[in-house]
CSV table of C-alpha atoms and ligand atoms in Angstrom, one decimal:
chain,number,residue,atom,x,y,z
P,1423,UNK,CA,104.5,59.4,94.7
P,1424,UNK,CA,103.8,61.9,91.7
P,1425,UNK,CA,107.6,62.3,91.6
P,1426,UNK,CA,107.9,58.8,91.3
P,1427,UNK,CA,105.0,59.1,88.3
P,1428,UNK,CA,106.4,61.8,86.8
P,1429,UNK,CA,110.1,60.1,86.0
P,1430,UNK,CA,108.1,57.6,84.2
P,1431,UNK,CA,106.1,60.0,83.0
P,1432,UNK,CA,108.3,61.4,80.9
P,1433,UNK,CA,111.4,59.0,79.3
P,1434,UNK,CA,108.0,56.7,78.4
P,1435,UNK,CA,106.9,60.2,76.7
P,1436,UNK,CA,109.8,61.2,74.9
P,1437,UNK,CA,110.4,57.2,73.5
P,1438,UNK,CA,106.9,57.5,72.1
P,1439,UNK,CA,107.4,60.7,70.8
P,1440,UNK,CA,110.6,59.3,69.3
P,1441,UNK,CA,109.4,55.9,67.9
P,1442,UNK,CA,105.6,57.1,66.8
P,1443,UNK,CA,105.2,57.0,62.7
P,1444,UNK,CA,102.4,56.4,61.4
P,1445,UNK,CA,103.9,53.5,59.3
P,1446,UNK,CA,101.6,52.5,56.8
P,1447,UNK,CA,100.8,48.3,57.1
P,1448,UNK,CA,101.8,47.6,53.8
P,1449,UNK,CA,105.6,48.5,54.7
P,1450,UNK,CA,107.3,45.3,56.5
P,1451,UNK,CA,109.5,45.1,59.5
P,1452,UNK,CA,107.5,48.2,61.3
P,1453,UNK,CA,109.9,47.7,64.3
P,1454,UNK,CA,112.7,47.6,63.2
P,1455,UNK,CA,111.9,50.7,60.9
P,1456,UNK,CA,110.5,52.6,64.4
P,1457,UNK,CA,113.8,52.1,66.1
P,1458,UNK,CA,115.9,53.1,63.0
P,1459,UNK,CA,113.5,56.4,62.5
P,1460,UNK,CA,113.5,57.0,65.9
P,1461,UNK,CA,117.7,56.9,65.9
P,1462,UNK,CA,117.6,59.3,63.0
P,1463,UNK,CA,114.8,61.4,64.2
P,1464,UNK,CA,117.0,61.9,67.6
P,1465,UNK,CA,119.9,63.1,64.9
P,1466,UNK,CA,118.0,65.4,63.2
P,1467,UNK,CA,117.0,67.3,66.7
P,1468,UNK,CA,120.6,67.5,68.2
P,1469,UNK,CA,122.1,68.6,64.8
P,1470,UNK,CA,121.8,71.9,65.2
P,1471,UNK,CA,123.3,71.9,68.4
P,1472,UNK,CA,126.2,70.0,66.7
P,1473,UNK,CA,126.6,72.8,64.0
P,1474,UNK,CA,126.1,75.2,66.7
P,1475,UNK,CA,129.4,73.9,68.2
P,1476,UNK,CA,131.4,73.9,64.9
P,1477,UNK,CA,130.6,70.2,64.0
P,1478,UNK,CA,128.9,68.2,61.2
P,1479,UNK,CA,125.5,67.8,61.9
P,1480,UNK,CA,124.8,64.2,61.9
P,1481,UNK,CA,128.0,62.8,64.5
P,1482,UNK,CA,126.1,59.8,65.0
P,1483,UNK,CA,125.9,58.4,61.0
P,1484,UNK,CA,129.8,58.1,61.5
P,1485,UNK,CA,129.4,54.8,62.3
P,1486,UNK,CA,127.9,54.0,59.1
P,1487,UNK,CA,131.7,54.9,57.1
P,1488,UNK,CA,133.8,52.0,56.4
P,1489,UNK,CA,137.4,51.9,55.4
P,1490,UNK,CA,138.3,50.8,51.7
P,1491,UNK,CA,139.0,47.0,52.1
P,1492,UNK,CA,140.0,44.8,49.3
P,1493,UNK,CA,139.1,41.1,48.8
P,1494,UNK,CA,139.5,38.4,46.7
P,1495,UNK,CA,137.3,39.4,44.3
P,1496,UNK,CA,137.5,43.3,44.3
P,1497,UNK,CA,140.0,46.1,44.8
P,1498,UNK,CA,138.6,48.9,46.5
P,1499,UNK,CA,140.4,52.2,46.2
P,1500,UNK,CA,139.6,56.2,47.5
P,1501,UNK,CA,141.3,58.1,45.6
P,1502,UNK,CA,140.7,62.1,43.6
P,1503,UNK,CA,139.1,62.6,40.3
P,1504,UNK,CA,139.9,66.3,40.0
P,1505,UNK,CA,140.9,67.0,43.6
P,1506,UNK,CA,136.9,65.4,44.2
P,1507,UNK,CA,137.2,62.3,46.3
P,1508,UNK,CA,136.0,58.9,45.2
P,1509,UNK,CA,136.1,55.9,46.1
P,1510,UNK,CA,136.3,53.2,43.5
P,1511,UNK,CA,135.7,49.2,42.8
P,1512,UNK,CA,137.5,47.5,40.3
P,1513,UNK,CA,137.1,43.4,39.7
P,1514,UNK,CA,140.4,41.4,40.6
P,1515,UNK,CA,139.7,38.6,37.9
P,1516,UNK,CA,141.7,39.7,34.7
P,1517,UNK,CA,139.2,40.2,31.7
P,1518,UNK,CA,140.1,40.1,27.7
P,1519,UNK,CA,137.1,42.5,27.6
P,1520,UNK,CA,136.6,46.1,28.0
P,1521,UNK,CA,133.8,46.3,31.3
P,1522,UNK,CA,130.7,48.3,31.9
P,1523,UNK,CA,131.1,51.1,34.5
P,1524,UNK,CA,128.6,52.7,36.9
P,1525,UNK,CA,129.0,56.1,38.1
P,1526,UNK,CA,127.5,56.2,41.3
P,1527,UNK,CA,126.3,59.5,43.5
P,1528,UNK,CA,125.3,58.9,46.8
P,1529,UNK,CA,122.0,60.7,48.8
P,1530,UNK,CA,122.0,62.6,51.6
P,1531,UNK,CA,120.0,65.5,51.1
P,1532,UNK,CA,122.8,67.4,50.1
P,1533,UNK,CA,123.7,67.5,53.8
P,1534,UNK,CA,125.3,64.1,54.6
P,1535,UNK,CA,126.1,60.9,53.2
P,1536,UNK,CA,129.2,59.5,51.9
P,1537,UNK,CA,130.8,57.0,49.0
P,1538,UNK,CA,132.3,55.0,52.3
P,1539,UNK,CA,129.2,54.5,54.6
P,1540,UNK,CA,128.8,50.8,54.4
P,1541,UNK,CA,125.4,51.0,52.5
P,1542,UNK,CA,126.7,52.5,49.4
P,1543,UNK,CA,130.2,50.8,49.8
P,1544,UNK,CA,128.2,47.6,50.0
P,1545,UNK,CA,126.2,48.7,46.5
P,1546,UNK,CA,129.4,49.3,44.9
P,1547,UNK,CA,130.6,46.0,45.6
P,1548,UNK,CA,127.4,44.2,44.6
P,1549,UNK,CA,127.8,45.6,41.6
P,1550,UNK,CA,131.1,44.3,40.6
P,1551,UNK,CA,130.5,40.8,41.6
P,1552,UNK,CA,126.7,40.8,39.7
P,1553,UNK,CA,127.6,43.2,36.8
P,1554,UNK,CA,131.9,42.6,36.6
P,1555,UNK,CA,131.3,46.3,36.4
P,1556,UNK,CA,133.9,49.2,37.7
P,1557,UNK,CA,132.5,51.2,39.9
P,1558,UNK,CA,133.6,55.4,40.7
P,1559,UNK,CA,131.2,56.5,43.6
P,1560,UNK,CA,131.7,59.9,43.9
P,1561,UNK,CA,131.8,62.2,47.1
P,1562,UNK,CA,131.2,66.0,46.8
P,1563,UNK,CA,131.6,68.6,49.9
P,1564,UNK,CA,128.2,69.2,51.9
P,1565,UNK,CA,126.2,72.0,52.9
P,1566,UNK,CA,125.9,73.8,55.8
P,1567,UNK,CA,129.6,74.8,54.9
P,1568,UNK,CA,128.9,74.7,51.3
P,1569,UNK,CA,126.2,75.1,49.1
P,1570,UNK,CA,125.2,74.9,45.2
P,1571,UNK,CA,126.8,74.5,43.1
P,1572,UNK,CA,129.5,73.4,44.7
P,1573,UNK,CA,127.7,69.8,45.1
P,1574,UNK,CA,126.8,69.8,41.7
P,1575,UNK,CA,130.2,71.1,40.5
P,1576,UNK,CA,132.2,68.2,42.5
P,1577,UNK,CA,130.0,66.0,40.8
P,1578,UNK,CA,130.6,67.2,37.5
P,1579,UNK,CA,134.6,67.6,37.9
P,1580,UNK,CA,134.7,63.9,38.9
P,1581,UNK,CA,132.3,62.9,35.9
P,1582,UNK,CA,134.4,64.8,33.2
P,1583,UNK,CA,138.4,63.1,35.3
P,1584,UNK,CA,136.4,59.6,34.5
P,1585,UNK,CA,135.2,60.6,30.9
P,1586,UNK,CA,138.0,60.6,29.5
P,1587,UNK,CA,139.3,58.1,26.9
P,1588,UNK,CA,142.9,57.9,28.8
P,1589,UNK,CA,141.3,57.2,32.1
P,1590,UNK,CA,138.3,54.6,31.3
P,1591,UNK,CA,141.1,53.0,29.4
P,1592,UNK,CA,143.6,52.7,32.4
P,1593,UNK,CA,140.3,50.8,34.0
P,1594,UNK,CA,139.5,49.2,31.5
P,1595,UNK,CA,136.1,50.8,30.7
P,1596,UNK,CA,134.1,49.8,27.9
P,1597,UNK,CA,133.2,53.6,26.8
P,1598,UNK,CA,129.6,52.7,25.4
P,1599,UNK,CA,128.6,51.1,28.6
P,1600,UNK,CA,128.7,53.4,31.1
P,1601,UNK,CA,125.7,54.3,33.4
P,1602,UNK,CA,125.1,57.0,35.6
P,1603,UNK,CA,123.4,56.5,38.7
P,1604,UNK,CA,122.0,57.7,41.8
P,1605,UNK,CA,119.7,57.9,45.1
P,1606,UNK,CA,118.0,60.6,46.4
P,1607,UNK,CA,119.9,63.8,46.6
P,1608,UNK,CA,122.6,61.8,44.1
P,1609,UNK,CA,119.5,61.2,42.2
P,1610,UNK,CA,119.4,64.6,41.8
P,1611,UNK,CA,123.1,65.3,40.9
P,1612,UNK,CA,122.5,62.6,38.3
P,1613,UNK,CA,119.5,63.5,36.5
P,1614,UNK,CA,121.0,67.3,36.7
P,1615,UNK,CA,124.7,66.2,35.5
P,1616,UNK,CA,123.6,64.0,32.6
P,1617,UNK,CA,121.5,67.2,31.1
P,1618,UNK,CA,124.7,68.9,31.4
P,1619,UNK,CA,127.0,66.5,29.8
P,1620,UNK,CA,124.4,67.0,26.6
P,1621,UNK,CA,125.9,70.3,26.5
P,1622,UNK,CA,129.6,70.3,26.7
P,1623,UNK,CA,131.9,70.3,23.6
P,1624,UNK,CA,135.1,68.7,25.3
P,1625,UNK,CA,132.9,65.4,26.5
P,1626,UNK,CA,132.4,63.2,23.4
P,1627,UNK,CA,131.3,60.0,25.2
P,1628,UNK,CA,127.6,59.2,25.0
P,1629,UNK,CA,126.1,57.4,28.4
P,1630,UNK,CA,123.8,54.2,27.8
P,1631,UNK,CA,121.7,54.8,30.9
P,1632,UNK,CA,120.7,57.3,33.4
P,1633,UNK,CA,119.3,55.5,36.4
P,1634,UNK,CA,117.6,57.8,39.3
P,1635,UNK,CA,116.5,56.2,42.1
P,1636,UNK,CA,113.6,58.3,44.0
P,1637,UNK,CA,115.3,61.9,42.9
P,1638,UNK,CA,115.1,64.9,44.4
P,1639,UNK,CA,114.1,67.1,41.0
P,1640,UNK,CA,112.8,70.5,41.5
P,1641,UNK,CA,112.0,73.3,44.6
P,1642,UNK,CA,109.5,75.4,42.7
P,1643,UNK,CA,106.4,73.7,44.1
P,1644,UNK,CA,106.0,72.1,47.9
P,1645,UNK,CA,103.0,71.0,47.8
P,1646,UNK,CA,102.5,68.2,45.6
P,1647,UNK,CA,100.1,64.9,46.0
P,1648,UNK,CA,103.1,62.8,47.7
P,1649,UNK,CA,104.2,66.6,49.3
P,1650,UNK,CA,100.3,66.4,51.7
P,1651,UNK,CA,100.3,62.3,52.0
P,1652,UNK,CA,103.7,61.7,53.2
P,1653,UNK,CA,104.4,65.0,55.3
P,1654,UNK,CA,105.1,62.6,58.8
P,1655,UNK,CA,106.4,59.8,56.5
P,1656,UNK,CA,109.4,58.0,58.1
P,1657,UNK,CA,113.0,58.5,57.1
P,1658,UNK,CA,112.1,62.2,55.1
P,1659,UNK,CA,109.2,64.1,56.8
P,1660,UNK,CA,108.3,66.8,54.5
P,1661,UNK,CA,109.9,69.7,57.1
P,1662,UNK,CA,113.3,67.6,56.5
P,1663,UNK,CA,112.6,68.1,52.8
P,1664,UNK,CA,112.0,71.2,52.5
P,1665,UNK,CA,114.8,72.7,55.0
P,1666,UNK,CA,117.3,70.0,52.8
P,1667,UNK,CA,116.3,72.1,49.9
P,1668,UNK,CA,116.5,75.7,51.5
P,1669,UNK,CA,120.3,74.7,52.7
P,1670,UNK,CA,121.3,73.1,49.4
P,1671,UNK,CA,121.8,76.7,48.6
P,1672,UNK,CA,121.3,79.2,52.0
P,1673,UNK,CA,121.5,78.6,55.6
P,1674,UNK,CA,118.9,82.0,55.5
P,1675,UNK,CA,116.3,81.8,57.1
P,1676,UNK,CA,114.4,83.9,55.2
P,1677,UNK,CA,114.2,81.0,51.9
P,1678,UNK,CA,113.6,77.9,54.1
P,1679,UNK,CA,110.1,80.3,55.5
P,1680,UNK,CA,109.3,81.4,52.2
P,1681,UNK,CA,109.5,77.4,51.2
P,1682,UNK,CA,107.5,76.3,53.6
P,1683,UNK,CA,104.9,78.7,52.8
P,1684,UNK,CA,105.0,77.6,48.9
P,1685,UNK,CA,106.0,81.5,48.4
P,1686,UNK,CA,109.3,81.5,46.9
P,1687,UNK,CA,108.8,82.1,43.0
P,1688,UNK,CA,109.3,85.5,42.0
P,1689,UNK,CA,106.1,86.8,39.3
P,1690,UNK,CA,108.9,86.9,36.5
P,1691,UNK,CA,109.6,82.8,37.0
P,1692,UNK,CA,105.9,81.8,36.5
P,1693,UNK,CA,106.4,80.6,33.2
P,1694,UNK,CA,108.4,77.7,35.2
P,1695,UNK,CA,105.5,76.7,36.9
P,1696,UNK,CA,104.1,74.5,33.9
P,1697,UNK,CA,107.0,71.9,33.8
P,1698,UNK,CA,106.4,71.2,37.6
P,1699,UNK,CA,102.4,71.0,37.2
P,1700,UNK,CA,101.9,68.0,38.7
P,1701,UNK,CA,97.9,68.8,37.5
P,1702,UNK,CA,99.3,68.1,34.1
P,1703,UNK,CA,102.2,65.3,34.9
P,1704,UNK,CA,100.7,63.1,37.4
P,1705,UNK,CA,99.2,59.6,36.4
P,1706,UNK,CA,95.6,60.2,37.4
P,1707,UNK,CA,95.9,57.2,39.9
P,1708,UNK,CA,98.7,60.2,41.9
P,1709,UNK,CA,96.2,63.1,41.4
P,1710,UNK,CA,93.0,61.6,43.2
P,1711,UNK,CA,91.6,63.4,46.0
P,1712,UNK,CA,93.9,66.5,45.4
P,1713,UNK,CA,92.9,70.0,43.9
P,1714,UNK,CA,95.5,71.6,42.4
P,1715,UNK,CA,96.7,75.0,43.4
P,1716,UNK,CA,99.3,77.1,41.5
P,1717,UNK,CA,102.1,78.2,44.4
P,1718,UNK,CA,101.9,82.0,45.1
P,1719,UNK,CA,104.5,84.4,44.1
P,1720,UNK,CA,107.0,85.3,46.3
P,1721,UNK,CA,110.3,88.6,46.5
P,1722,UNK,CA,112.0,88.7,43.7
P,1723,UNK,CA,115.0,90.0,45.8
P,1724,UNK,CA,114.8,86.6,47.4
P,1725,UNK,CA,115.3,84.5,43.7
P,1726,UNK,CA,117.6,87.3,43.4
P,1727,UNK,CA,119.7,86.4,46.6
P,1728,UNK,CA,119.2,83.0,45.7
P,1729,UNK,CA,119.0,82.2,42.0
P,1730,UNK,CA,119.8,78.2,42.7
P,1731,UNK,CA,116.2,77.0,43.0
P,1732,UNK,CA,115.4,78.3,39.9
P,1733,UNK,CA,118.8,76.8,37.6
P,1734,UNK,CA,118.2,73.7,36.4
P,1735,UNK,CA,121.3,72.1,37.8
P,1736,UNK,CA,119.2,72.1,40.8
P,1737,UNK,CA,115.5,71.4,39.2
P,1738,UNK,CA,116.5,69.3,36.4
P,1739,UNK,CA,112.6,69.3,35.9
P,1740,UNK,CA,112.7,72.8,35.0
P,1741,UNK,CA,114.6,71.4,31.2
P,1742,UNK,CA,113.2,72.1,28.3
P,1743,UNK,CA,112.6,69.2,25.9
P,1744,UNK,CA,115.2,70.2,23.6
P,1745,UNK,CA,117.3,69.0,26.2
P,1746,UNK,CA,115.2,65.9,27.5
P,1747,UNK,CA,114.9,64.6,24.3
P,1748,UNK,CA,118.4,64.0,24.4
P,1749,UNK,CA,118.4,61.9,27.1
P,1750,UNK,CA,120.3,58.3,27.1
P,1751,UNK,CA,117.4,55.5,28.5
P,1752,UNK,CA,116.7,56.3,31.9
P,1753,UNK,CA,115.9,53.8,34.8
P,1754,UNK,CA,113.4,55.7,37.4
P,1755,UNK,CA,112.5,54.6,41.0
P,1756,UNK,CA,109.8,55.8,42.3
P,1757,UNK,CA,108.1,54.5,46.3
P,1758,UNK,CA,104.4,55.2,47.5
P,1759,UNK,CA,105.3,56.3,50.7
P,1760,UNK,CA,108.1,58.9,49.7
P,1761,UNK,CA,107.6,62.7,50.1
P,1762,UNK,CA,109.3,63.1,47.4
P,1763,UNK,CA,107.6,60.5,45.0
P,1764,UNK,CA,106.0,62.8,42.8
P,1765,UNK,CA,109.2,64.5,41.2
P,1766,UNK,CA,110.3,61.3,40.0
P,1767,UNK,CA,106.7,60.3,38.2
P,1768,UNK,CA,107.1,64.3,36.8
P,1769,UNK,CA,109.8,63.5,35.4
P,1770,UNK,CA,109.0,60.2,33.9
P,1771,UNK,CA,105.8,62.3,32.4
P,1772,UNK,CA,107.9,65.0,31.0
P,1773,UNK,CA,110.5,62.4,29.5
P,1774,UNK,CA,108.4,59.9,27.3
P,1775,UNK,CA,106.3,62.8,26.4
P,1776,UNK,CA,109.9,63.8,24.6
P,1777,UNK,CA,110.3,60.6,23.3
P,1778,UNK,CA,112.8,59.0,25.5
P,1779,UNK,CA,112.6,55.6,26.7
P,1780,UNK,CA,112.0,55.2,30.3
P,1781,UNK,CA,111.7,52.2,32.3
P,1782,UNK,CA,110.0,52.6,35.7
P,1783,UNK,CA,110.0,50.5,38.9
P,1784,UNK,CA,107.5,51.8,41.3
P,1785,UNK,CA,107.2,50.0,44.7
P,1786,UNK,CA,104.2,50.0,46.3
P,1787,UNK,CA,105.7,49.1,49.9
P,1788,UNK,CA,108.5,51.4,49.3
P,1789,UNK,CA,109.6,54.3,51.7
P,1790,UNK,CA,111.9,56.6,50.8
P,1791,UNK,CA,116.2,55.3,51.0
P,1792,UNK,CA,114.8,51.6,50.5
P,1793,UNK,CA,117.6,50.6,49.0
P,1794,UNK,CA,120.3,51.6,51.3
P,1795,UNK,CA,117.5,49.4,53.6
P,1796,UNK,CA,119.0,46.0,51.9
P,1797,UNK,CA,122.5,46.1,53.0
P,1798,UNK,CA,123.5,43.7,55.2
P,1799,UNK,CA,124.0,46.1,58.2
P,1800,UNK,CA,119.9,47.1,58.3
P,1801,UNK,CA,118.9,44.0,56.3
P,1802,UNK,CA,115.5,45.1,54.9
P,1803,UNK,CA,114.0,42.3,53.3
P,1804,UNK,CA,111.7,44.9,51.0
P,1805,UNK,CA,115.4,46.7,50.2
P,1806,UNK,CA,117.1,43.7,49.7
P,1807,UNK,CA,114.2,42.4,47.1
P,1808,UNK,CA,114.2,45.7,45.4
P,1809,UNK,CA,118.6,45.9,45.2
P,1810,UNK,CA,118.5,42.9,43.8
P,1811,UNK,CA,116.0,43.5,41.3
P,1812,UNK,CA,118.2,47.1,40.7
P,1813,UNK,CA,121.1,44.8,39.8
P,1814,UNK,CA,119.2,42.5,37.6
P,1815,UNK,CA,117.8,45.3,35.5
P,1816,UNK,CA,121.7,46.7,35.4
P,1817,UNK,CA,122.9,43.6,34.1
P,1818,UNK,CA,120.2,43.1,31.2
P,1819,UNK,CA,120.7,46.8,30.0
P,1820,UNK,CA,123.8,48.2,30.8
F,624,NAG,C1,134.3,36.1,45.7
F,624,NAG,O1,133.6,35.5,44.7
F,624,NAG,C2,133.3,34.1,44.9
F,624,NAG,C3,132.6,33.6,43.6
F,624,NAG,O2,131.5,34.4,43.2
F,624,NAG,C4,132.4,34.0,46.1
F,624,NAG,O3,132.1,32.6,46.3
F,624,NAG,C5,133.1,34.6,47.3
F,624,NAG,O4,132.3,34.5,48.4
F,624,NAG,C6,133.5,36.0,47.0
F,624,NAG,N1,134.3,36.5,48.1
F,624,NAG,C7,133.9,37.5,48.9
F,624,NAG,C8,134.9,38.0,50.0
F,624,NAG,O5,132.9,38.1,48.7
F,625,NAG,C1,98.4,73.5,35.6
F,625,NAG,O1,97.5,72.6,35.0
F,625,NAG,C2,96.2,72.8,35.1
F,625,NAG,C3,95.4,71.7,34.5
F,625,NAG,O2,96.0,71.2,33.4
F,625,NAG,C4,95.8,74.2,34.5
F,625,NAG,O3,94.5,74.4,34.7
F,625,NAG,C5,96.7,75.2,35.2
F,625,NAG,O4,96.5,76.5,34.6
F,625,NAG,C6,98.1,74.9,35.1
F,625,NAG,N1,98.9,75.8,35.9
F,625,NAG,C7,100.1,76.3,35.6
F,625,NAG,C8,100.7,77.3,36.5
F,625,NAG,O5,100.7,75.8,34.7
F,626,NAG,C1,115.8,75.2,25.9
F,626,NAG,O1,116.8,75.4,26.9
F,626,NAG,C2,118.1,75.7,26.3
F,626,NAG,C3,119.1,75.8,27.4
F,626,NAG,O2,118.6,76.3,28.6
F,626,NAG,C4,117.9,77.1,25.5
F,626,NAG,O3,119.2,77.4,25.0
F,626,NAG,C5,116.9,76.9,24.5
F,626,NAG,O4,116.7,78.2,23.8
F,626,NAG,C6,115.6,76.4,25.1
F,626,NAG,N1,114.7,76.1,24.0
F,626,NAG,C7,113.4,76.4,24.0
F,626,NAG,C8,112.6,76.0,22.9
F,626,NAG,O5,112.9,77.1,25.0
């Protein structure tokens, strides 16, 4: 008989332990969320018996890549910018005019993700059809097997194929009207990519907009406000945070330890500390009920070992504002329940206090990846509301 229990027992165990998140009421669709969180939470536990074995650690998001496929109204092509592959959209209709363009860099955490899983290949299309826009979304290769800057570096080798006059005129790109964009981890490479452009001679094109939707933007502090209220929050748990940002540049151990215990900033860095103070760059409504604490210093031979954490092509928060204030207009996403909310409202801080002009969309029933929620595979009606408002603000300012 307590056999019999006991078989129960424990598959009714381990699904509750798979689908339990606290899921906040204001987010809609809870069930459907639990069983996509609990599919993702199974990945995240086998993956390191997948890299054990010589794989890629998420096997299972393979089902999410779709081939290129044309249509009637868009030709979709992967091809190489600079030996980096991208996949790009192009309208069919012939136009007298020179188009807008998005440069688009998917999320991931650095780890996983790609220009052809149906979410971002549905994005891409959206776009042309709402904006008659071309579209390059850009892969780059992925940690475990490699790690910064080699992310940021494929990025930037695709950017600089694309920016060229020869190029956007074979597409047909209006040069003043080109946007870069993207989510999460891409987020990241965006904000961190159009600092760099500010900076290099050989690129003379200007980009209209930036547009980061819920960026990644520094690893000097891990413990912000959105850090303590979101740490079990579905789809990025702050643990999957942090270990995203220790393997963005080491699969040592020693760095993802030191990051979780807020110890990783050599003595000689502290003067970084005050462009990630959320004390000073939080709204107040952000701050309440939180004491701030300045993160304790950690090795220097580890910053040594790993100087990544501390460039700004990995922190674009840790810019000066000789450099922000350079900035093109810059579109920021931003959800409540998102571990990694407050790096995006830091960065809207630190950006109009240098005088650039910043619109920003924050959604109260927003988790974090909302968008890639609206495609027509998951079908989010929250993501779907918020890509189409994405679109809309494209098309009015792009
Ligand atoms: C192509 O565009 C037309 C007009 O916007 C639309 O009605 C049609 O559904 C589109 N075709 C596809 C395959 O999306
Ligand atoms: C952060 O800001 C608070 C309040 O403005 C200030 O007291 C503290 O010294 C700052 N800490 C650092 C490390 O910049
Ligand atoms: C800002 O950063 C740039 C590049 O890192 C550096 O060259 C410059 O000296 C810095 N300016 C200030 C005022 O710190």
């Amino acid at each position: 008989m307590w056999k019999k229990s006991l078989c129960l027992l424990i598959p009714c165990v381990l699904i509750a332990y798979y689908c339990y998140a606290p899921i906040p009421h204001e987010i809609e669709q809870h069930w459907e969320l639990m069983m996509i969180w609990s599919f993702m939470r199974i990945q995240m536990h086998i993956a390191p018996l997948f890299e054990m074995l010589g794989f890629r650690p998420f096997p299972l998001l393979e089902i999410l890549v779709v081939p290129p496929t044309s249509d009637e109204n868009v030709t979709v092509t992967d091809t190489l910018f600079n030996n980096v592959p991208v996949r790009v959209f192009v309208p069919k209709q012939k136009s007298s005019t020179l188009r807008r363009a998005v440069f688009y860099i998917h999320g991931g955490g650095w780890v996983t993700g790609s220009a052809a899983w149906d979410p971002y290949d549905e994005l891409g299309r959206w776009m042309v059809e709402r904006l008659d826009a071309v579209v390059v979304s850009t892969d780059y290769r992925l940690s475990p097997q490699y790690h910064f800057p080699t992310q940021f570096e494929d990025v930037y080798d695709a950017l600089r194929w694309f920016l060229r006059k020869k190029v956007l005129a074979e597409y047909g790109v209006d040069p003043t009207r080109i946007c870069i964009a993207g989510d999460s981890a891409g987020g990241n490479l965006a904000a961190a990519v159009n600092q760099k452009l500010l900076n290099d001679p050989e690129i003379k094109i200007k980009v209209k907009i930036q547009s980061l939707i819920y960026p990644v933007l520094q690893a000097l502090d891990m413990d912000l406000p959105s850090h303590r209220e979101n740490i079990h929050m579905v789809i990025v748990e702050k643990e999957h945070l942090v270990e995203f940002w220790s393997r963005y540049f080491t699969s040592d151990k020693a760095l993802l330890e030191a990051m979780v215990a807020n110890q990783h900033t050599p003595v000689e860095s502290s003067h970084l500390f005050k462009f990630v103070n959320w004390s000073t760059l939080l709204p107040e409504r952000f701050k309440k009920g939180h004491v701030y604490t300045t993160p304790i210093h950690g090795p220097s031979e580890l910053a040594k070992k790993y100087p990544g954490f501390l460039d700004v092509r990995a922190s674009p928060l840790l810019a000066n504002d000789s450099i922000l204030r350079r900035l093109p207009l810059t579109h920021i996403l931003t959800c409540q329940y998102d571990v990694v909310r407050d790096d995006g409202l830091m960065y809207l801080s630190r950006l109009r206090a240098a005088g650039v002009r910043v619109v920003h969309e924050h959604v109260e029933d927003g988790f974090h990846g909302i968008l890639s929620f609206g495609s027509s595979l998951i079908n989010f009606r929250a993501g779907k509301r918020e890509v189409n408002k994405y679109l809309k603000w494209l098309k009015e300012n792009l």
